[in-house]
């Protein structure tokens, strides 16, 4: 079983509810589901959609064309003309056939012009009827849905449009073959506490399933599979959870997409539930989370939190990170254990505020004036976000430096099922505090590994300054001390490089030798692993050099893998192939073949597969991906 | 034993600088309050005022220009037992750090902000700072000041500081007394400290101030304290604001406004954060004896359990 699904409608029109309904019902019946949300920087009205995949196993990637296409409004049809093919069933409201593109004011003007051109060039009128004709020509099956009639039949005195999302989701579930009882359970779960809403929506589900059966599109009911307890988490949620597990007790933030969901998730769960046995007799309390006046305050307040010994962090996105650059430099200079979770979106400037991007890698590596050590690493799956968020706090504590954890928007907004949180994989590492007393040489130069004694305000007297300083933390401009302090600070990076295990920096996934070696970082990991399997079926072997850490950089390992590889393809969601630039900088290896995407949309399995084959067949050196509405 | 809050680090302010008086007032205030060496944190930004933490024998952070308040708030909220003192200039706090000064009024975290108010940027050679009046030309300015001045007292009262006062660096005993009250006050306090810059401000000199300052509490009817259910709360607020505009031949120093009704941020946090008062973040254990997490992921994220 493998269904790719797209559910679209106006922002604020219940798309998330529809996606949750499908997700919950599929998950409880024991099958796998993965989804990503695409939306405009808008509160109500503009086109928004969820791209999902339902499989027997847990999916790792999404794919076009979709099998089930649900248009809750006419804009959705116009926006996704090319996302359907002969594998697709298009569910649409049959009363909207006369709707003209000109009336679709919420479609961006440039997009509207593009749609007009496609329809006109192909000889179709610029209405929904024309658009459906175009989709039919691409091979899609059309399934007109009497949305209003189904809603009115189920809830005679209700407002029909309020139930369109439930209808779309329920017919989707019927087509997949999910037992109706799971859809009913999902309704009760989603509308918990609103008895009337539950009852109405259960009736709507019933009417929708009957419609699917009558229209002969309902799939054979799939057997329910036994399933362990699972969490449905986004990348934002997973990072929040990992931070709590890893001992975070203070987080600051200023609202920004797509980062603030992490902070609000922490806030919603700030009163932690403890593991009875492990937490017995310990001093326990809740997490303090502060919404600050701006990102300048956010990073500096997190620094303040770190000065009392609390595992502290902030989370932001590109524009906010720009404002944090000076604070980051201070944390580097003053050896403050600080974590910045950096959610990347499409830049530059405000850029594509709600869209994906990986264009801030070099910025994360270089932000802040002066030279100072930092750890920069990234996650590629929701599962990884949990463990990496906990590790980030360890790195900061052990090496006394800022740690930047990169998560791209696609991953932040991916909903994934997590069946196991393996606490054995998390060890909370702290450094021993200096002996209580009056004075501590907080910047003691007499260290083997560069890490000086650590202490906190409230425990010892020590000083710190953004100026170059002596061992006590007082301002100095002495030329020798300056040299030794610079060397001491950078020594910590060597220590980190030596101590952090290779698998936390880079991994070669798959066969040692292969026809194609993909190189990537971040959320392309899942789709590439699926592409490797697709290629295998076609007799082409491929593996993946998956990069996680960029500072310190695993130079020898990367050099070793790439120098033996036959065809290397770098896959990134940016224009300038920033990871490839880093590889060249450290190893001298210049990766010529690239698959890049900078239109802000998530990479899908099908487009990577197609481009990889083009590159393998020497039809292209480099491919720029353009899919996604 | 009483802790000596002065250390032996060489002070490099200019001779005659008002900062010396502030440092003396601050360290003697801490001493007279009988605070211990680990009860206090002094946080500063950039400028001459920024050097203060180095001269105080307590944990100190000399941070970035304008950012002392956020750092101080981070310290205070994670370890609310600490007395956290910010030292900053009028440029540091009301120009580059103005957003934080305003936001801290709303937060009211319980920190003490000492504003070294000399109307110039001394360390960068005397440019006009936010309290220099419009049209005034101090000696390193090429032309009279083209900006108008901020009224710091009114700004602090209107943004929510619950203890607002003014001192003068050459009235050390008076200033020390204000600092003592401010440090012990549960809410955030703001003290505007008039302070001559002998090198760059040739207008607002020590003598200029000495001729003009007078103490608010010389007037025995002056009562700036708003208490719970105070019928005169509004009157006291309005009178403090009105008083803040007095400038010229007579300049008032002393306590302008104290509001005991505003709960500090730390009090507000207690409502939402488990054990915040008894076990704030700085006092928490975050791992088991063998270094394992103590957070139950499924119980904590119970609302995210889908199956």
PDB file of C-alpha atoms in Angstrom, chain A residues 120-346:
ATOM      1  CA  UNK A 120      -4.655  28.504 -22.621  1.00  0.00           C
ATOM      2  CA  UNK A 121      -1.655  26.881 -24.290  1.00  0.00           C
ATOM      3  CA  UNK A 122      -3.289  23.503 -23.824  1.00  0.00           C
ATOM      4  CA  UNK A 123      -6.578  24.678 -25.229  1.00  0.00           C
ATOM      5  CA  UNK A 124      -8.609  24.764 -22.017  1.00  0.00           C
ATOM      6  CA  UNK A 125     -10.810  27.529 -20.695  1.00  0.00           C
ATOM      7  CA  UNK A 126      -9.558  29.296 -17.581  1.00  0.00           C
ATOM      8  CA  UNK A 127     -12.250  27.938 -15.298  1.00  0.00           C
ATOM      9  CA  UNK A 128     -12.406  24.966 -12.969  1.00  0.00           C
ATOM     10  CA  UNK A 129     -14.061  23.072 -15.822  1.00  0.00           C
ATOM     11  CA  UNK A 130     -11.034  23.846 -17.976  1.00  0.00           C
ATOM     12  CA  UNK A 131      -8.594  23.002 -15.196  1.00  0.00           C
ATOM     13  CA  UNK A 132     -10.318  19.675 -14.610  1.00  0.00           C
ATOM     14  CA  UNK A 133     -10.186  19.036 -18.330  1.00  0.00           C
ATOM     15  CA  UNK A 134      -6.441  19.619 -18.170  1.00  0.00           C
ATOM     16  CA  UNK A 135      -6.104  17.223 -15.224  1.00  0.00           C
ATOM     17  CA  UNK A 136      -8.189  14.634 -17.059  1.00  0.00           C
ATOM     18  CA  UNK A 137      -5.930  14.992 -20.069  1.00  0.00           C
ATOM     19  CA  UNK A 138      -3.015  14.212 -17.755  1.00  0.00           C
ATOM     20  CA  UNK A 139      -4.841  10.972 -16.968  1.00  0.00           C
ATOM     21  CA  UNK A 140      -6.460  11.839 -13.648  1.00  0.00           C
ATOM     22  CA  UNK A 141      -9.835  10.355 -12.704  1.00  0.00           C
ATOM     23  CA  UNK A 142     -12.326  13.008 -11.692  1.00  0.00           C
ATOM     24  CA  UNK A 143     -14.610  12.438  -8.743  1.00  0.00           C
ATOM     25  CA  UNK A 144     -17.139  15.226  -8.290  1.00  0.00           C
ATOM     26  CA  UNK A 145     -18.215  15.419  -4.645  1.00  0.00           C
ATOM     27  CA  UNK A 146     -21.579  16.928  -3.685  1.00  0.00           C
ATOM     28  CA  UNK A 147     -19.969  18.495  -0.593  1.00  0.00           C
ATOM     29  CA  UNK A 148     -22.982  20.602   0.292  1.00  0.00           C
ATOM     30  CA  UNK A 149     -25.475  17.742  -0.164  1.00  0.00           C
ATOM     31  CA  UNK A 150     -23.407  15.347   1.980  1.00  0.00           C
ATOM     32  CA  UNK A 151     -23.073  17.968   4.706  1.00  0.00           C
ATOM     33  CA  UNK A 152     -26.766  18.863   4.640  1.00  0.00           C
ATOM     34  CA  UNK A 153     -27.815  15.225   4.681  1.00  0.00           C
ATOM     35  CA  UNK A 154     -25.698  14.613   7.773  1.00  0.00           C
ATOM     36  CA  UNK A 155     -26.348  17.889   9.603  1.00  0.00           C
ATOM     37  CA  UNK A 156     -29.532  19.422   8.156  1.00  0.00           C
ATOM     38  CA  UNK A 157     -29.382  22.641  10.162  1.00  0.00           C
ATOM     39  CA  UNK A 158     -25.606  23.197  10.004  1.00  0.00           C
ATOM     40  CA  UNK A 159     -23.469  25.445   7.820  1.00  0.00           C
ATOM     41  CA  UNK A 160     -22.411  22.996   5.067  1.00  0.00           C
ATOM     42  CA  UNK A 161     -18.967  24.543   4.371  1.00  0.00           C
ATOM     43  CA  UNK A 162     -17.905  23.853   7.966  1.00  0.00           C
ATOM     44  CA  UNK A 163     -17.850  20.138   7.203  1.00  0.00           C
ATOM     45  CA  UNK A 164     -16.042  20.155   3.840  1.00  0.00           C
ATOM     46  CA  UNK A 165     -12.719  19.267   5.450  1.00  0.00           C
ATOM     47  CA  UNK A 166     -14.228  16.278   7.267  1.00  0.00           C
ATOM     48  CA  UNK A 167     -15.874  15.134   4.029  1.00  0.00           C
ATOM     49  CA  UNK A 168     -12.601  15.364   2.097  1.00  0.00           C
ATOM     50  CA  UNK A 169     -10.703  13.516   4.820  1.00  0.00           C
ATOM     51  CA  UNK A 170     -13.366  10.826   5.268  1.00  0.00           C
ATOM     52  CA  UNK A 171     -13.623  10.041   1.543  1.00  0.00           C
ATOM     53  CA  UNK A 172      -9.815   9.860   1.449  1.00  0.00           C
ATOM     54  CA  UNK A 173      -9.893   7.344   4.299  1.00  0.00           C
ATOM     55  CA  UNK A 174     -12.620   5.362   2.533  1.00  0.00           C
ATOM     56  CA  UNK A 175     -10.555   5.207  -0.660  1.00  0.00           C
ATOM     57  CA  UNK A 176      -7.489   3.989   1.276  1.00  0.00           C
ATOM     58  CA  UNK A 177      -9.682   1.386   2.988  1.00  0.00           C
ATOM     59  CA  UNK A 178      -9.370   2.562   6.578  1.00  0.00           C
ATOM     60  CA  UNK A 179     -12.104   1.054   8.724  1.00  0.00           C
ATOM     61  CA  UNK A 180     -14.760   3.659   9.496  1.00  0.00           C
ATOM     62  CA  UNK A 181     -14.526   3.098  13.201  1.00  0.00           C
ATOM     63  CA  UNK A 182     -11.018   4.588  13.169  1.00  0.00           C
ATOM     64  CA  UNK A 183     -12.357   7.670  11.422  1.00  0.00           C
ATOM     65  CA  UNK A 184     -15.015   8.003  14.131  1.00  0.00           C
ATOM     66  CA  UNK A 185     -12.373   7.603  16.843  1.00  0.00           C
ATOM     67  CA  UNK A 186     -10.260  10.248  15.145  1.00  0.00           C
ATOM     68  CA  UNK A 187     -13.219  12.635  15.188  1.00  0.00           C
ATOM     69  CA  UNK A 188     -13.697  12.105  18.926  1.00  0.00           C
ATOM     70  CA  UNK A 189      -9.961  12.667  19.468  1.00  0.00           C
ATOM     71  CA  UNK A 190      -9.724  15.824  17.398  1.00  0.00           C
ATOM     72  CA  UNK A 191     -12.890  17.472  18.731  1.00  0.00           C
ATOM     73  CA  UNK A 192     -12.408  16.235  22.283  1.00  0.00           C
ATOM     74  CA  UNK A 193     -14.640  18.046  24.763  1.00  0.00           C
ATOM     75  CA  UNK A 194     -17.041  19.363  22.114  1.00  0.00           C
ATOM     76  CA  UNK A 195     -19.736  16.703  22.190  1.00  0.00           C
ATOM     77  CA  UNK A 196     -22.049  18.304  19.631  1.00  0.00           C
ATOM     78  CA  UNK A 197     -19.224  18.872  17.141  1.00  0.00           C
ATOM     79  CA  UNK A 198     -18.170  15.234  17.561  1.00  0.00           C
ATOM     80  CA  UNK A 199     -21.694  13.971  16.921  1.00  0.00           C
ATOM     81  CA  UNK A 200     -22.166  16.142  13.858  1.00  0.00           C
ATOM     82  CA  UNK A 201     -18.823  15.178  12.362  1.00  0.00           C
ATOM     83  CA  UNK A 202     -19.409  11.467  13.000  1.00  0.00           C
ATOM     84  CA  UNK A 203     -22.608  11.807  10.962  1.00  0.00           C
ATOM     85  CA  UNK A 204     -20.626  13.575   8.237  1.00  0.00           C
ATOM     86  CA  UNK A 205     -18.067  10.749   8.243  1.00  0.00           C
ATOM     87  CA  UNK A 206     -20.895   8.244   7.915  1.00  0.00           C
ATOM     88  CA  UNK A 207     -22.461  10.087   4.962  1.00  0.00           C
ATOM     89  CA  UNK A 208     -19.023  10.467   3.316  1.00  0.00           C
ATOM     90  CA  UNK A 209     -18.190   6.757   3.621  1.00  0.00           C
ATOM     91  CA  UNK A 210     -21.617   5.914   2.150  1.00  0.00           C
ATOM     92  CA  UNK A 211     -20.959   8.290  -0.717  1.00  0.00           C
ATOM     93  CA  UNK A 212     -17.592   6.618  -1.384  1.00  0.00           C
ATOM     94  CA  UNK A 213     -19.209   3.191  -1.382  1.00  0.00           C
ATOM     95  CA  UNK A 214     -22.044   4.310  -3.663  1.00  0.00           C
ATOM     96  CA  UNK A 215     -19.543   5.908  -6.029  1.00  0.00           C
ATOM     97  CA  UNK A 216     -17.534   2.652  -6.029  1.00  0.00           C
ATOM     98  CA  UNK A 217     -14.284   4.387  -5.023  1.00  0.00           C
ATOM     99  CA  UNK A 218     -14.079   2.924  -1.516  1.00  0.00           C
ATOM    100  CA  UNK A 219     -11.142   0.585  -1.068  1.00  0.00           C
ATOM    101  CA  UNK A 220     -11.343  -2.842   0.481  1.00  0.00           C
ATOM    102  CA  UNK A 221     -11.300  -2.400   4.248  1.00  0.00           C
ATOM    103  CA  UNK A 222      -7.749  -2.933   5.452  1.00  0.00           C
ATOM    104  CA  UNK A 223      -7.215  -5.158   8.464  1.00  0.00           C
ATOM    105  CA  UNK A 224      -6.321  -3.227  11.597  1.00  0.00           C
ATOM    106  CA  UNK A 225      -2.738  -3.962  12.636  1.00  0.00           C
ATOM    107  CA  UNK A 226      -1.538  -4.124  16.217  1.00  0.00           C
ATOM    108  CA  UNK A 227       0.307  -0.941  17.007  1.00  0.00           C
ATOM    109  CA  UNK A 228       2.472   0.260  19.884  1.00  0.00           C
ATOM    110  CA  UNK A 229       1.926   3.616  21.550  1.00  0.00           C
ATOM    111  CA  UNK A 230       3.036   6.418  19.217  1.00  0.00           C
ATOM    112  CA  UNK A 231       3.638  10.145  19.352  1.00  0.00           C
ATOM    113  CA  UNK A 232       2.667  12.307  16.381  1.00  0.00           C
ATOM    114  CA  UNK A 233       5.358  14.966  16.307  1.00  0.00           C
ATOM    115  CA  UNK A 234       6.592  17.749  14.069  1.00  0.00           C
ATOM    116  CA  UNK A 235      10.274  18.647  13.928  1.00  0.00           C
ATOM    117  CA  UNK A 236       9.422  21.599  16.195  1.00  0.00           C
ATOM    118  CA  UNK A 237       7.805  19.258  18.733  1.00  0.00           C
ATOM    119  CA  UNK A 238      10.656  16.778  18.564  1.00  0.00           C
ATOM    120  CA  UNK A 239      13.258  19.443  19.245  1.00  0.00           C
ATOM    121  CA  UNK A 240      11.169  20.713  22.173  1.00  0.00           C
ATOM    122  CA  UNK A 241      10.930  17.190  23.585  1.00  0.00           C
ATOM    123  CA  UNK A 242      14.644  16.547  23.106  1.00  0.00           C
ATOM    124  CA  UNK A 243      15.503  19.746  24.913  1.00  0.00           C
ATOM    125  CA  UNK A 244      13.350  18.812  27.904  1.00  0.00           C
ATOM    126  CA  UNK A 245      14.868  15.322  28.019  1.00  0.00           C
ATOM    127  CA  UNK A 246      18.337  16.839  27.717  1.00  0.00           C
ATOM    128  CA  UNK A 247      17.821  19.059  30.748  1.00  0.00           C
ATOM    129  CA  UNK A 248      16.792  22.403  29.249  1.00  0.00           C
ATOM    130  CA  UNK A 249      15.209  24.561  31.931  1.00  0.00           C
ATOM    131  CA  UNK A 250      15.311  28.033  30.378  1.00  0.00           C
ATOM    132  CA  UNK A 251      14.337  29.073  26.869  1.00  0.00           C
ATOM    133  CA  UNK A 252      13.819  32.510  25.381  1.00  0.00           C
ATOM    134  CA  UNK A 253      12.311  33.417  22.029  1.00  0.00           C
ATOM    135  CA  UNK A 254      10.798  36.120  19.905  1.00  0.00           C
ATOM    136  CA  UNK A 255       7.926  35.065  17.636  1.00  0.00           C
ATOM    137  CA  UNK A 256       9.084  33.990  14.164  1.00  0.00           C
ATOM    138  CA  UNK A 257       8.052  31.367  11.617  1.00  0.00           C
ATOM    139  CA  UNK A 258       8.917  28.513  11.601  1.00  0.00           C
ATOM    140  CA  UNK A 259      10.712  28.555  14.965  1.00  0.00           C
ATOM    141  CA  UNK A 260       8.207  29.762  17.540  1.00  0.00           C
ATOM    142  CA  UNK A 261       6.137  26.562  17.479  1.00  0.00           C
ATOM    143  CA  UNK A 262       9.035  24.913  19.304  1.00  0.00           C
ATOM    144  CA  UNK A 263       8.942  27.472  22.103  1.00  0.00           C
ATOM    145  CA  UNK A 264       5.171  27.417  22.478  1.00  0.00           C
ATOM    146  CA  UNK A 265       5.343  23.621  22.614  1.00  0.00           C
ATOM    147  CA  UNK A 266       7.869  23.862  25.444  1.00  0.00           C
ATOM    148  CA  UNK A 267       5.615  26.367  27.184  1.00  0.00           C
ATOM    149  CA  UNK A 268       2.617  24.049  26.884  1.00  0.00           C
ATOM    150  CA  UNK A 269       4.695  21.261  28.457  1.00  0.00           C
ATOM    151  CA  UNK A 270       6.764  23.341  30.886  1.00  0.00           C
ATOM    152  CA  UNK A 271       5.460  21.387  33.853  1.00  0.00           C
ATOM    153  CA  UNK A 272       7.310  18.178  33.229  1.00  0.00           C
ATOM    154  CA  UNK A 273       6.089  14.700  34.190  1.00  0.00           C
ATOM    155  CA  UNK A 274       8.936  12.846  35.842  1.00  0.00           C
ATOM    156  CA  UNK A 275      10.106   9.283  35.611  1.00  0.00           C
ATOM    157  CA  UNK A 276       9.298   8.155  39.151  1.00  0.00           C
ATOM    158  CA  UNK A 277      12.271   5.933  39.769  1.00  0.00           C
ATOM    159  CA  UNK A 278      14.996   8.050  38.149  1.00  0.00           C
ATOM    160  CA  UNK A 279      13.719  11.349  39.471  1.00  0.00           C
ATOM    161  CA  UNK A 280      13.174  10.283  43.056  1.00  0.00           C
ATOM    162  CA  UNK A 281      14.761  12.539  45.670  1.00  0.00           C
ATOM    163  CA  UNK A 282      15.973  15.003  43.061  1.00  0.00           C
ATOM    164  CA  UNK A 283      15.296  18.730  43.078  1.00  0.00           C
ATOM    165  CA  UNK A 284      12.708  19.159  40.349  1.00  0.00           C
ATOM    166  CA  UNK A 285      10.745  22.030  38.879  1.00  0.00           C
ATOM    167  CA  UNK A 286       9.247  23.435  35.725  1.00  0.00           C
ATOM    168  CA  UNK A 287      10.863  25.083  32.728  1.00  0.00           C
ATOM    169  CA  UNK A 288      10.925  28.860  32.451  1.00  0.00           C
ATOM    170  CA  UNK A 289      10.149  30.138  28.978  1.00  0.00           C
ATOM    171  CA  UNK A 290      10.210  33.833  28.158  1.00  0.00           C
ATOM    172  CA  UNK A 291       8.857  35.604  25.115  1.00  0.00           C
ATOM    173  CA  UNK A 292      11.274  38.502  24.810  1.00  0.00           C
ATOM    174  CA  UNK A 293      11.004  41.926  23.192  1.00  0.00           C
ATOM    175  CA  UNK A 294      13.255  40.956  20.255  1.00  0.00           C
ATOM    176  CA  UNK A 295      15.939  38.470  19.264  1.00  0.00           C
ATOM    177  CA  UNK A 296      18.701  40.664  20.671  1.00  0.00           C
ATOM    178  CA  UNK A 297      17.082  40.155  24.026  1.00  0.00           C
ATOM    179  CA  UNK A 298      16.351  36.479  23.364  1.00  0.00           C
ATOM    180  CA  UNK A 299      19.980  35.480  22.869  1.00  0.00           C
ATOM    181  CA  UNK A 300      21.316  37.710  25.633  1.00  0.00           C
ATOM    182  CA  UNK A 301      18.689  36.526  28.101  1.00  0.00           C
ATOM    183  CA  UNK A 302      19.534  32.914  27.283  1.00  0.00           C
ATOM    184  CA  UNK A 303      23.181  33.808  27.931  1.00  0.00           C
ATOM    185  CA  UNK A 304      22.103  35.209  31.314  1.00  0.00           C
ATOM    186  CA  UNK A 305      20.317  31.940  32.051  1.00  0.00           C
ATOM    187  CA  UNK A 306      23.468  29.988  31.203  1.00  0.00           C
ATOM    188  CA  UNK A 307      25.465  32.112  33.681  1.00  0.00           C
ATOM    189  CA  UNK A 308      23.549  30.607  36.591  1.00  0.00           C
ATOM    190  CA  UNK A 309      24.359  27.105  35.344  1.00  0.00           C
ATOM    191  CA  UNK A 310      20.972  26.415  33.780  1.00  0.00           C
ATOM    192  CA  UNK A 311      20.853  24.581  30.459  1.00  0.00           C
ATOM    193  CA  UNK A 312      19.584  27.465  28.342  1.00  0.00           C
ATOM    194  CA  UNK A 313      18.611  27.924  24.737  1.00  0.00           C
ATOM    195  CA  UNK A 314      16.835  30.115  22.270  1.00  0.00           C
ATOM    196  CA  UNK A 315      15.161  29.240  18.977  1.00  0.00           C
ATOM    197  CA  UNK A 316      14.844  31.412  15.917  1.00  0.00           C
ATOM    198  CA  UNK A 317      14.903  31.629  12.147  1.00  0.00           C
ATOM    199  CA  UNK A 318      17.057  33.561   9.644  1.00  0.00           C
ATOM    200  CA  UNK A 319      16.013  37.159  10.353  1.00  0.00           C
ATOM    201  CA  UNK A 320      16.148  36.584  14.106  1.00  0.00           C
ATOM    202  CA  UNK A 321      19.487  34.821  13.836  1.00  0.00           C
ATOM    203  CA  UNK A 322      20.851  37.871  12.017  1.00  0.00           C
ATOM    204  CA  UNK A 323      19.976  39.942  15.074  1.00  0.00           C
ATOM    205  CA  UNK A 324      21.588  37.373  17.334  1.00  0.00           C
ATOM    206  CA  UNK A 325      24.989  37.547  15.635  1.00  0.00           C
ATOM    207  CA  UNK A 326      26.535  39.919  18.170  1.00  0.00           C
ATOM    208  CA  UNK A 327      25.289  37.861  21.113  1.00  0.00           C
ATOM    209  CA  UNK A 328      26.677  34.739  19.523  1.00  0.00           C
ATOM    210  CA  UNK A 329      30.075  36.371  19.267  1.00  0.00           C
ATOM    211  CA  UNK A 330      29.868  37.307  22.964  1.00  0.00           C
ATOM    212  CA  UNK A 331      28.973  33.714  23.882  1.00  0.00           C
ATOM    213  CA  UNK A 332      31.985  32.561  21.837  1.00  0.00           C
ATOM    214  CA  UNK A 333      34.337  35.059  23.478  1.00  0.00           C
ATOM    215  CA  UNK A 334      33.052  34.426  26.997  1.00  0.00           C
ATOM    216  CA  UNK A 335      32.728  30.644  26.627  1.00  0.00           C
ATOM    217  CA  UNK A 336      29.038  30.564  27.467  1.00  0.00           C
ATOM    218  CA  UNK A 337      27.294  27.201  27.085  1.00  0.00           C
ATOM    219  CA  UNK A 338      24.425  28.306  24.866  1.00  0.00           C
ATOM    220  CA  UNK A 339      22.224  26.488  22.360  1.00  0.00           C
ATOM    221  CA  UNK A 340      20.603  28.267  19.438  1.00  0.00           C
ATOM    222  CA  UNK A 341      18.111  26.187  17.504  1.00  0.00           C
ATOM    223  CA  UNK A 342      18.144  27.697  14.051  1.00  0.00           C
ATOM    224  CA  UNK A 343      15.103  26.961  11.913  1.00  0.00           C
ATOM    225  CA  UNK A 344      16.035  27.713   8.339  1.00  0.00           C
ATOM    226  CA  UNK A 345      13.507  29.164   5.928  1.00  0.00           C
ATOM    227  CA  UNK A 346      13.809  30.696   2.478  1.00  0.00           C
TER     228      UNK A 346
END
